[in-house]
Amino acid sequence: MQATYEITENIIWVGANDKKTPLFENLFPLPNGVSYNSYLIKDEKIALLDTVDAMVTEQFLENIEFELEGRAVDYLVIHHMEPDHGSNVKRLMEMFPKMVVVGTMKAKKMIKQFFTVEIEDRFLCVKEGDTLNLGTHTLTFYLAPMVHWPEVMVSYEEKTKILFSADAFGTFGTLDGCIFNDQVDFEKDYLADARRYYANIVGKYGLQTQMLLKKASKLDLKMIASLHGPIWRSNLEWYLEKYNKWSLYEPEEKGVLILCGSIYGHTLEAANALAVMMAKEGITNIKIQDVAKTDCSELIADIFKYSHLVIASATYNNGIFPKMADLLHDMIALNVQNRTIAVIQNGTWAPAAGKLIKAALCQMKNMNVLEEELTILSSLKQCQEEDLRKIAVAMKKALESEGGC
Ligand code: FEO
């Protein structure tokens, strides 16, 4: 049976929810599932905005068949060709032989790469500022390269003032009946997933996201309809500001995130001792994450959230504890920057993690590594209490000099 939702007169959500796929991009855990949003604009001409992931094709087809009421799709607008949205392009082209596919030149190239399909005579290539009139609705296209692939564009519907924003402003998490941000407790039920989605999927492309935000700031926005998660129709400024901070690599919160890679628990013991000491120094908002037990995508999301970090790692194979090495690799790949960090290393015969962690941090922009650091030989000793306190005091000072704790 169809499960559709009219978001405004003659614009209908015809996407689908996916609670089965365990890993997004076969990488990122989906404990709360994900939605693939697709929108149908019913006017003199009918436009379908994007398709959905292959996993939910049947639901999607039922939805559009029901809403079309016997009519055909005139235009399939491709904002983004990643297969979580583009999987059904060929199928739609077969279902509607007169349908024209609309997208950027790069999208056309990708369609030909993903599918064996004759598209030359059926593709309308659009550029920045081009429009598509459907009758009473008109879409204006804006390029948004690398948010999150190079072919991406967004579109603005002039009558309803809806920005169809591709992956931007998306989040993990299914739409369980409620489809608008003001029908859900977004901060409680979606924000962590939205941050995890942004940081891991789009995080590398902060500059490009900033460019998109600048374009969006010139539009009169009533709604933002992303390809994932709730549609925003109220309090848009709040979410735009989150995106502004994330894409500038500015922390959302003052606080200390202690990332710990421990083999037998001795490095974790030092992390705990430091956390207590920092709390006694007056620091609030401290969180310890065991990098071996928490998925890397959650750690990355926390790194985007917190202002200050402690990286505490055991030495392993004369290098960094593997899960910590993976995290540092991701931090470099995702362009993490603008953080203050303290480093703790542990080693039983040749501690080497600290030097390598600092070398990795050197590959990131504007990472302020505190001079105060600690080396543990197997386990933390009482005589090292003062060294630990020095880190806590330096961290407090850093928090205060950067706007208070
Ligand atoms: Fe939701 Fe980049 O695809």
Coordinates of C-alpha atoms and ligand atoms in Angstrom, one line a residue:
M1 CA 0.0 0.0 0.0
Q2 CA 1.1 3.6 -0.7
A3 CA 2.6 5.7 2.2
T4 CA 2.7 9.2 0.9
Y5 CA 2.4 12.6 2.4
E6 CA 1.3 15.9 0.9
I7 CA 3.9 18.5 2.2
T8 CA 2.1 21.4 0.5
E9 CA -0.6 21.6 -2.1
N10 CA 0.4 19.3 -5.0
I11 CA 3.8 18.6 -3.7
I12 CA 3.9 15.1 -2.3
W13 CA 6.6 13.1 -0.4
V14 CA 6.8 9.8 -2.2
G15 CA 10.0 8.5 -0.6
A16 CA 10.5 5.5 1.5
N17 CA 11.9 4.4 4.9
D18 CA 14.6 1.8 5.2
K19 CA 14.8 0.0 8.6
K20 CA 16.6 -3.0 7.1
T21 CA 19.9 -1.8 5.7
P22 CA 22.4 -2.2 8.6
L23 CA 25.2 0.1 7.2
F24 CA 24.8 3.3 5.1
E25 CA 27.3 3.2 2.3
N26 CA 28.2 -0.2 3.8
L27 CA 30.1 1.8 6.4
F28 CA 28.0 3.7 8.8
P29 CA 25.6 1.9 11.3
L30 CA 22.0 2.7 10.9
P31 CA 20.4 1.9 14.3
N32 CA 17.5 4.2 13.6
G33 CA 17.3 3.4 9.8
V34 CA 17.3 6.1 7.2
S35 CA 14.7 7.7 4.8
Y36 CA 15.2 8.3 1.2
N37 CA 13.1 11.3 0.3
S38 CA 11.6 11.8 -3.1
Y39 CA 9.1 14.5 -4.0
L40 CA 6.4 14.6 -6.7
I41 CA 5.2 18.0 -8.0
K42 CA 1.8 17.7 -9.7
D43 CA 1.2 20.6 -12.0
E44 CA 0.5 20.9 -15.7
K45 CA 3.7 19.0 -16.0
I46 CA 4.7 16.4 -13.4
A47 CA 8.2 16.4 -12.0
L48 CA 9.6 13.7 -9.8
L49 CA 12.5 14.9 -7.7
D50 CA 15.0 12.1 -7.3
T51 CA 14.4 8.4 -6.8
V52 CA 15.3 6.1 -3.9
D53 CA 17.7 3.4 -2.9
A54 CA 17.2 -0.1 -4.5
M55 CA 16.3 -1.5 -1.1
V56 CA 13.0 0.4 -1.0
T57 CA 12.1 0.4 -4.7
E58 CA 8.8 -1.4 -4.4
Q59 CA 7.4 1.0 -1.8
F60 CA 8.6 4.0 -3.9
L61 CA 6.9 2.6 -7.0
E62 CA 3.6 2.0 -5.2
N63 CA 3.8 5.6 -3.9
I64 CA 4.3 7.2 -7.3
E65 CA 1.8 5.0 -9.0
F66 CA -0.9 6.0 -6.5
E67 CA -0.1 9.7 -6.6
L68 CA 0.2 9.8 -10.4
E69 CA -3.5 8.8 -10.8
G70 CA -2.8 7.4 -14.2
R71 CA -0.7 10.3 -15.4
A72 CA 3.0 10.0 -16.5
V73 CA 6.1 11.7 -15.1
D74 CA 7.2 14.4 -17.5
Y75 CA 10.5 15.3 -15.7
L76 CA 12.8 13.3 -13.4
V77 CA 15.0 15.9 -11.7
I78 CA 18.3 14.4 -10.5
H79 CA 19.8 16.4 -7.7
H80 CA 22.3 13.7 -6.7
M81 CA 23.3 10.5 -8.4
E82 CA 24.6 8.5 -5.5
P83 CA 22.8 5.2 -5.6
D84 CA 20.8 5.8 -2.4
H85 CA 18.9 8.3 -4.6
G86 CA 19.7 7.3 -8.2
S87 CA 19.1 3.6 -8.2
N88 CA 15.8 3.8 -10.0
V89 CA 16.7 6.2 -12.8
K90 CA 16.8 3.5 -15.5
R91 CA 13.6 1.9 -14.3
L92 CA 11.8 5.2 -14.3
M93 CA 13.1 5.9 -17.9
E94 CA 11.6 2.5 -18.9
M95 CA 8.3 3.1 -17.2
F96 CA 7.9 6.6 -18.7
P97 CA 9.4 6.6 -22.2
K98 CA 8.6 10.3 -22.8
M99 CA 10.1 11.4 -19.5
V100 CA 13.0 13.9 -19.7
V101 CA 15.8 13.5 -17.1
V102 CA 17.0 16.9 -15.7
G103 CA 20.4 17.4 -14.1
T104 CA 23.9 18.7 -14.4
M105 CA 26.3 17.5 -17.1
K106 CA 28.2 15.6 -14.5
A107 CA 24.9 13.8 -13.4
K108 CA 24.4 12.8 -17.1
K109 CA 27.9 11.3 -17.2
M110 CA 27.2 9.4 -14.0
I111 CA 23.9 8.0 -15.3
K112 CA 25.8 6.6 -18.2
Q113 CA 28.4 5.2 -15.9
F114 CA 25.9 3.5 -13.6
F115 CA 23.5 2.3 -16.3
T116 CA 23.5 1.0 -19.8
V117 CA 20.8 3.4 -21.1
E118 CA 20.2 5.6 -24.0
I119 CA 20.0 9.1 -22.6
E120 CA 21.3 11.5 -25.2
D121 CA 17.9 12.6 -26.5
R122 CA 16.2 12.5 -23.1
F123 CA 18.5 14.6 -20.9
L124 CA 18.0 18.3 -20.1
C125 CA 21.3 19.7 -18.9
V126 CA 20.9 22.6 -16.5
K127 CA 23.3 25.1 -15.1
E128 CA 23.4 27.6 -12.3
G129 CA 20.2 29.7 -12.3
D130 CA 18.4 27.8 -15.0
T131 CA 14.7 27.3 -14.4
L132 CA 12.1 24.6 -15.2
N133 CA 8.5 25.7 -15.4
L134 CA 5.9 23.1 -14.6
G135 CA 2.8 25.3 -14.8
T136 CA 2.2 27.1 -11.6
H137 CA 5.5 25.8 -10.1
T138 CA 8.9 26.8 -11.2
L139 CA 12.2 25.2 -10.1
T140 CA 15.4 27.2 -10.2
F141 CA 18.6 25.2 -10.0
Y142 CA 21.7 26.0 -8.1
L143 CA 24.9 24.0 -8.2
A144 CA 26.2 22.5 -5.0
P145 CA 29.3 20.6 -6.0
M146 CA 30.7 18.2 -3.4
V147 CA 27.7 18.5 -1.1
H148 CA 28.3 15.7 -1.4
W149 CA 29.3 14.6 -4.9
P150 CA 30.5 16.8 -7.8
E151 CA 27.3 16.5 -9.8
V152 CA 25.0 17.8 -7.0
M153 CA 22.6 20.6 -7.5
V154 CA 19.7 21.9 -5.4
S155 CA 16.5 23.5 -6.6
Y156 CA 14.2 26.2 -5.2
E157 CA 10.5 26.2 -6.0
E158 CA 9.4 29.8 -6.3
K159 CA 5.7 29.5 -5.5
T160 CA 6.1 27.5 -2.3
K161 CA 9.6 28.7 -1.4
I162 CA 10.8 25.2 -0.8
L163 CA 14.5 24.5 -1.2
F164 CA 15.0 20.9 -2.3
S165 CA 18.5 20.6 -0.8
A166 CA 19.8 17.2 -2.0
D167 CA 21.9 15.6 0.8
A168 CA 22.4 18.9 2.6
F169 CA 20.4 19.2 5.9
G170 CA 19.8 15.4 5.8
T171 CA 20.0 13.0 8.7
F172 CA 20.0 9.3 9.4
G173 CA 16.8 8.1 11.0
T174 CA 13.5 7.0 9.4
L175 CA 10.4 9.2 9.2
D176 CA 8.0 7.3 11.4
G177 CA 4.7 8.8 10.2
C178 CA 5.7 12.4 11.1
I179 CA 7.5 14.1 8.3
F180 CA 8.1 17.7 9.4
N181 CA 10.7 18.8 11.9
D182 CA 8.0 20.4 14.1
Q183 CA 6.1 17.0 14.4
V184 CA 9.1 15.4 16.1
D185 CA 11.5 16.2 18.9
F186 CA 14.4 16.8 16.5
E187 CA 17.0 17.7 19.2
K188 CA 16.2 14.6 21.2
D189 CA 15.5 12.0 18.4
Y190 CA 17.5 13.2 15.4
L191 CA 20.2 15.7 16.2
A192 CA 22.9 13.2 17.1
D193 CA 22.2 11.3 13.8
A194 CA 22.1 14.6 11.9
R195 CA 25.5 15.6 13.2
R196 CA 26.8 12.0 12.5
Y197 CA 25.4 12.2 9.0
Y198 CA 26.9 15.6 8.3
A199 CA 30.3 15.0 9.9
N200 CA 30.9 11.6 8.2
I201 CA 29.2 12.1 4.8
V202 CA 29.6 15.8 4.0
G203 CA 32.2 16.8 6.7
K204 CA 35.1 16.8 4.4
Y205 CA 33.5 19.5 2.3
G206 CA 33.0 22.4 4.7
L207 CA 34.0 25.0 2.2
Q208 CA 31.5 23.8 -0.4
T209 CA 28.8 23.6 2.3
Q210 CA 29.6 27.2 3.2
M211 CA 29.1 28.2 -0.5
L212 CA 25.7 26.5 -0.5
L213 CA 24.7 28.2 2.7
K214 CA 25.6 31.6 1.1
K215 CA 23.4 30.8 -1.9
A216 CA 20.6 29.7 0.5
S217 CA 20.9 32.9 2.5
K218 CA 19.8 34.9 -0.5
L219 CA 16.5 32.9 -0.9
D220 CA 13.3 33.4 0.9
L221 CA 13.0 30.0 2.5
K222 CA 9.7 28.5 3.9
M223 CA 10.8 24.9 3.8
I224 CA 14.0 22.9 3.4
A225 CA 13.3 19.4 1.9
S226 CA 16.4 17.2 2.0
L227 CA 16.9 13.8 0.6
H228 CA 17.1 12.3 4.1
G229 CA 15.1 12.9 7.2
P230 CA 12.5 15.4 8.3
I231 CA 11.4 18.4 6.2
W232 CA 12.1 21.7 7.8
R233 CA 9.2 24.2 7.9
S234 CA 9.9 26.0 11.2
N235 CA 12.9 27.2 13.1
L236 CA 15.0 27.0 10.0
E237 CA 17.6 29.4 11.5
W238 CA 18.4 26.9 14.3
Y239 CA 19.3 24.2 11.8
L240 CA 21.0 26.6 9.4
E241 CA 23.2 27.7 12.3
K242 CA 24.1 24.1 13.1
Y243 CA 25.2 23.6 9.5
N244 CA 27.1 26.9 9.6
K245 CA 29.1 25.7 12.7
W246 CA 29.7 22.2 11.4
S247 CA 30.9 23.4 8.0
L248 CA 33.2 26.0 9.6
Y249 CA 34.6 23.2 11.8
E250 CA 33.5 25.3 14.8
P251 CA 32.6 23.3 17.9
E252 CA 29.0 23.3 19.0
E253 CA 29.8 23.0 22.7
K254 CA 32.6 24.0 25.1
G255 CA 33.8 20.8 26.7
V256 CA 36.4 18.1 26.6
L257 CA 36.1 14.9 24.7
I258 CA 38.6 12.2 25.9
L259 CA 39.2 9.7 23.2
C260 CA 40.9 6.6 24.6
G261 CA 42.5 3.6 23.0
S262 CA 43.4 1.2 25.7
I263 CA 44.4 -2.5 25.5
Y264 CA 44.2 -3.8 29.0
G265 CA 42.6 -0.8 30.7
H266 CA 45.6 1.1 31.9
T267 CA 45.3 4.0 29.4
L268 CA 41.6 4.1 30.2
E269 CA 42.5 4.4 33.9
A270 CA 44.6 7.4 33.1
A271 CA 41.8 8.9 31.1
N272 CA 39.4 8.5 34.0
A273 CA 41.9 10.0 36.4
L274 CA 42.3 13.0 34.1
A275 CA 38.6 13.4 33.7
V276 CA 38.2 13.6 37.5
M277 CA 41.1 16.1 37.8
M278 CA 39.6 18.3 35.1
A279 CA 36.2 18.2 36.8
K280 CA 37.9 19.3 40.1
E281 CA 39.5 22.1 38.2
G282 CA 36.1 23.3 37.3
I283 CA 35.7 21.9 33.8
T284 CA 32.2 20.7 33.0
N285 CA 30.9 18.8 30.0
I286 CA 33.5 16.0 29.9
K287 CA 33.0 12.8 27.9
I288 CA 35.2 9.7 27.7
Q289 CA 34.9 7.6 24.6
D290 CA 36.6 4.2 24.3
V291 CA 37.6 4.2 20.6
A292 CA 37.6 0.4 20.6
K293 CA 34.0 0.1 21.6
T294 CA 32.3 3.1 19.8
D295 CA 31.8 3.2 16.1
C296 CA 34.2 5.6 14.4
S297 CA 31.3 7.6 12.9
E298 CA 30.0 8.4 16.4
L299 CA 33.5 9.5 17.5
I300 CA 33.8 11.8 14.5
A301 CA 30.4 13.3 15.3
D302 CA 31.5 13.9 18.9
I303 CA 34.7 15.5 17.6
F304 CA 32.6 17.9 15.5
K305 CA 30.6 18.7 18.7
Y306 CA 33.3 19.3 21.3
S307 CA 35.7 22.1 21.5
H308 CA 38.6 20.4 23.2
L309 CA 40.0 16.9 22.9
V310 CA 42.3 14.5 24.7
I311 CA 43.8 11.7 22.7
A312 CA 45.1 8.9 25.0
S313 CA 46.5 5.9 23.2
A314 CA 48.4 2.8 23.9
T315 CA 51.4 1.9 21.7
Y316 CA 50.7 -1.1 19.5
N317 CA 53.1 -2.7 17.0
N318 CA 55.4 0.3 17.5
G319 CA 52.6 2.5 16.3
I320 CA 49.2 3.9 17.5
F321 CA 46.6 1.6 18.9
P322 CA 44.8 0.5 15.6
K323 CA 41.3 1.9 16.4
M324 CA 42.9 5.2 17.3
A325 CA 45.0 5.2 14.1
D326 CA 41.8 4.6 12.2
L327 CA 40.1 7.5 13.9
L328 CA 43.0 9.8 13.2
H329 CA 43.0 8.8 9.6
D330 CA 39.3 9.7 9.4
M331 CA 39.9 13.0 11.1
I332 CA 42.5 13.9 8.4
A333 CA 40.2 12.7 5.6
L334 CA 37.2 14.7 7.0
N335 CA 39.2 17.9 7.3
V336 CA 38.8 18.2 11.1
Q337 CA 40.3 21.4 12.3
N338 CA 40.3 24.2 14.9
R339 CA 40.6 22.1 18.1
T340 CA 42.8 22.2 21.2
I341 CA 44.2 18.8 22.1
A342 CA 46.2 17.1 24.9
V343 CA 48.1 13.9 24.2
I344 CA 48.7 10.9 26.5
Q345 CA 50.6 7.9 25.4
N346 CA 51.2 4.5 27.0
G347 CA 53.9 1.9 26.2
T348 CA 55.4 -0.9 28.1
W349 CA 58.9 -1.0 26.5
A350 CA 59.0 1.7 23.8
P351 CA 56.1 4.3 23.9
A352 CA 55.7 5.5 20.3
A353 CA 52.0 6.5 20.0
G354 CA 52.4 10.1 21.2
K355 CA 54.9 11.2 18.5
L356 CA 52.8 9.6 15.8
I357 CA 49.6 11.1 17.1
K358 CA 51.2 14.6 17.0
A359 CA 52.4 13.9 13.5
A360 CA 48.9 13.0 12.4
L361 CA 47.5 16.2 14.1
C362 CA 50.1 18.2 12.2
Q363 CA 48.3 17.1 9.0
M364 CA 45.1 18.9 10.2
K365 CA 44.6 22.6 10.1
N366 CA 44.7 24.8 13.2
M367 CA 45.1 22.0 15.8
N368 CA 46.6 23.4 19.0
V369 CA 48.5 20.7 20.8
L370 CA 49.1 21.4 24.4
E371 CA 52.8 21.3 25.6
E372 CA 51.6 19.5 28.7
E373 CA 51.5 15.8 27.9
L374 CA 51.9 12.5 29.7
T375 CA 53.8 9.2 29.0
I376 CA 52.7 6.2 30.9
L377 CA 54.9 3.2 31.2
S378 CA 52.4 0.3 31.5
S379 CA 50.3 1.9 34.2
L380 CA 49.7 5.3 35.8
K381 CA 51.7 5.9 39.0
Q382 CA 50.9 8.1 41.9
C383 CA 54.0 10.1 41.3
Q384 CA 52.5 11.2 37.9
E385 CA 49.5 12.9 39.6
E386 CA 51.2 16.3 39.1
D387 CA 51.8 15.7 35.4
L388 CA 48.1 14.8 35.0
R389 CA 47.1 17.9 37.0
K390 CA 49.2 20.1 34.7
I391 CA 47.2 18.8 31.7
A392 CA 43.9 19.5 33.5
V393 CA 45.1 23.1 34.4
A394 CA 46.3 23.7 30.8
M395 CA 43.0 22.5 29.5
K396 CA 41.1 24.7 31.8
K397 CA 43.1 27.7 30.7
A398 CA 42.6 26.8 27.1
L399 CA 38.8 26.6 27.6
E400 CA 38.8 29.9 29.4
S401 CA 40.9 31.7 26.9
E402 CA 38.6 30.5 24.1
G403 CA 35.4 31.8 25.7
G404 CA 35.0 30.1 29.1
C405 CA 34.0 26.6 30.2
Ligands
FEO1 FE1 22.1 10.6 0.2 FE2 25.2 11.4 -1.1 O1 23.6 10.4 -0.9

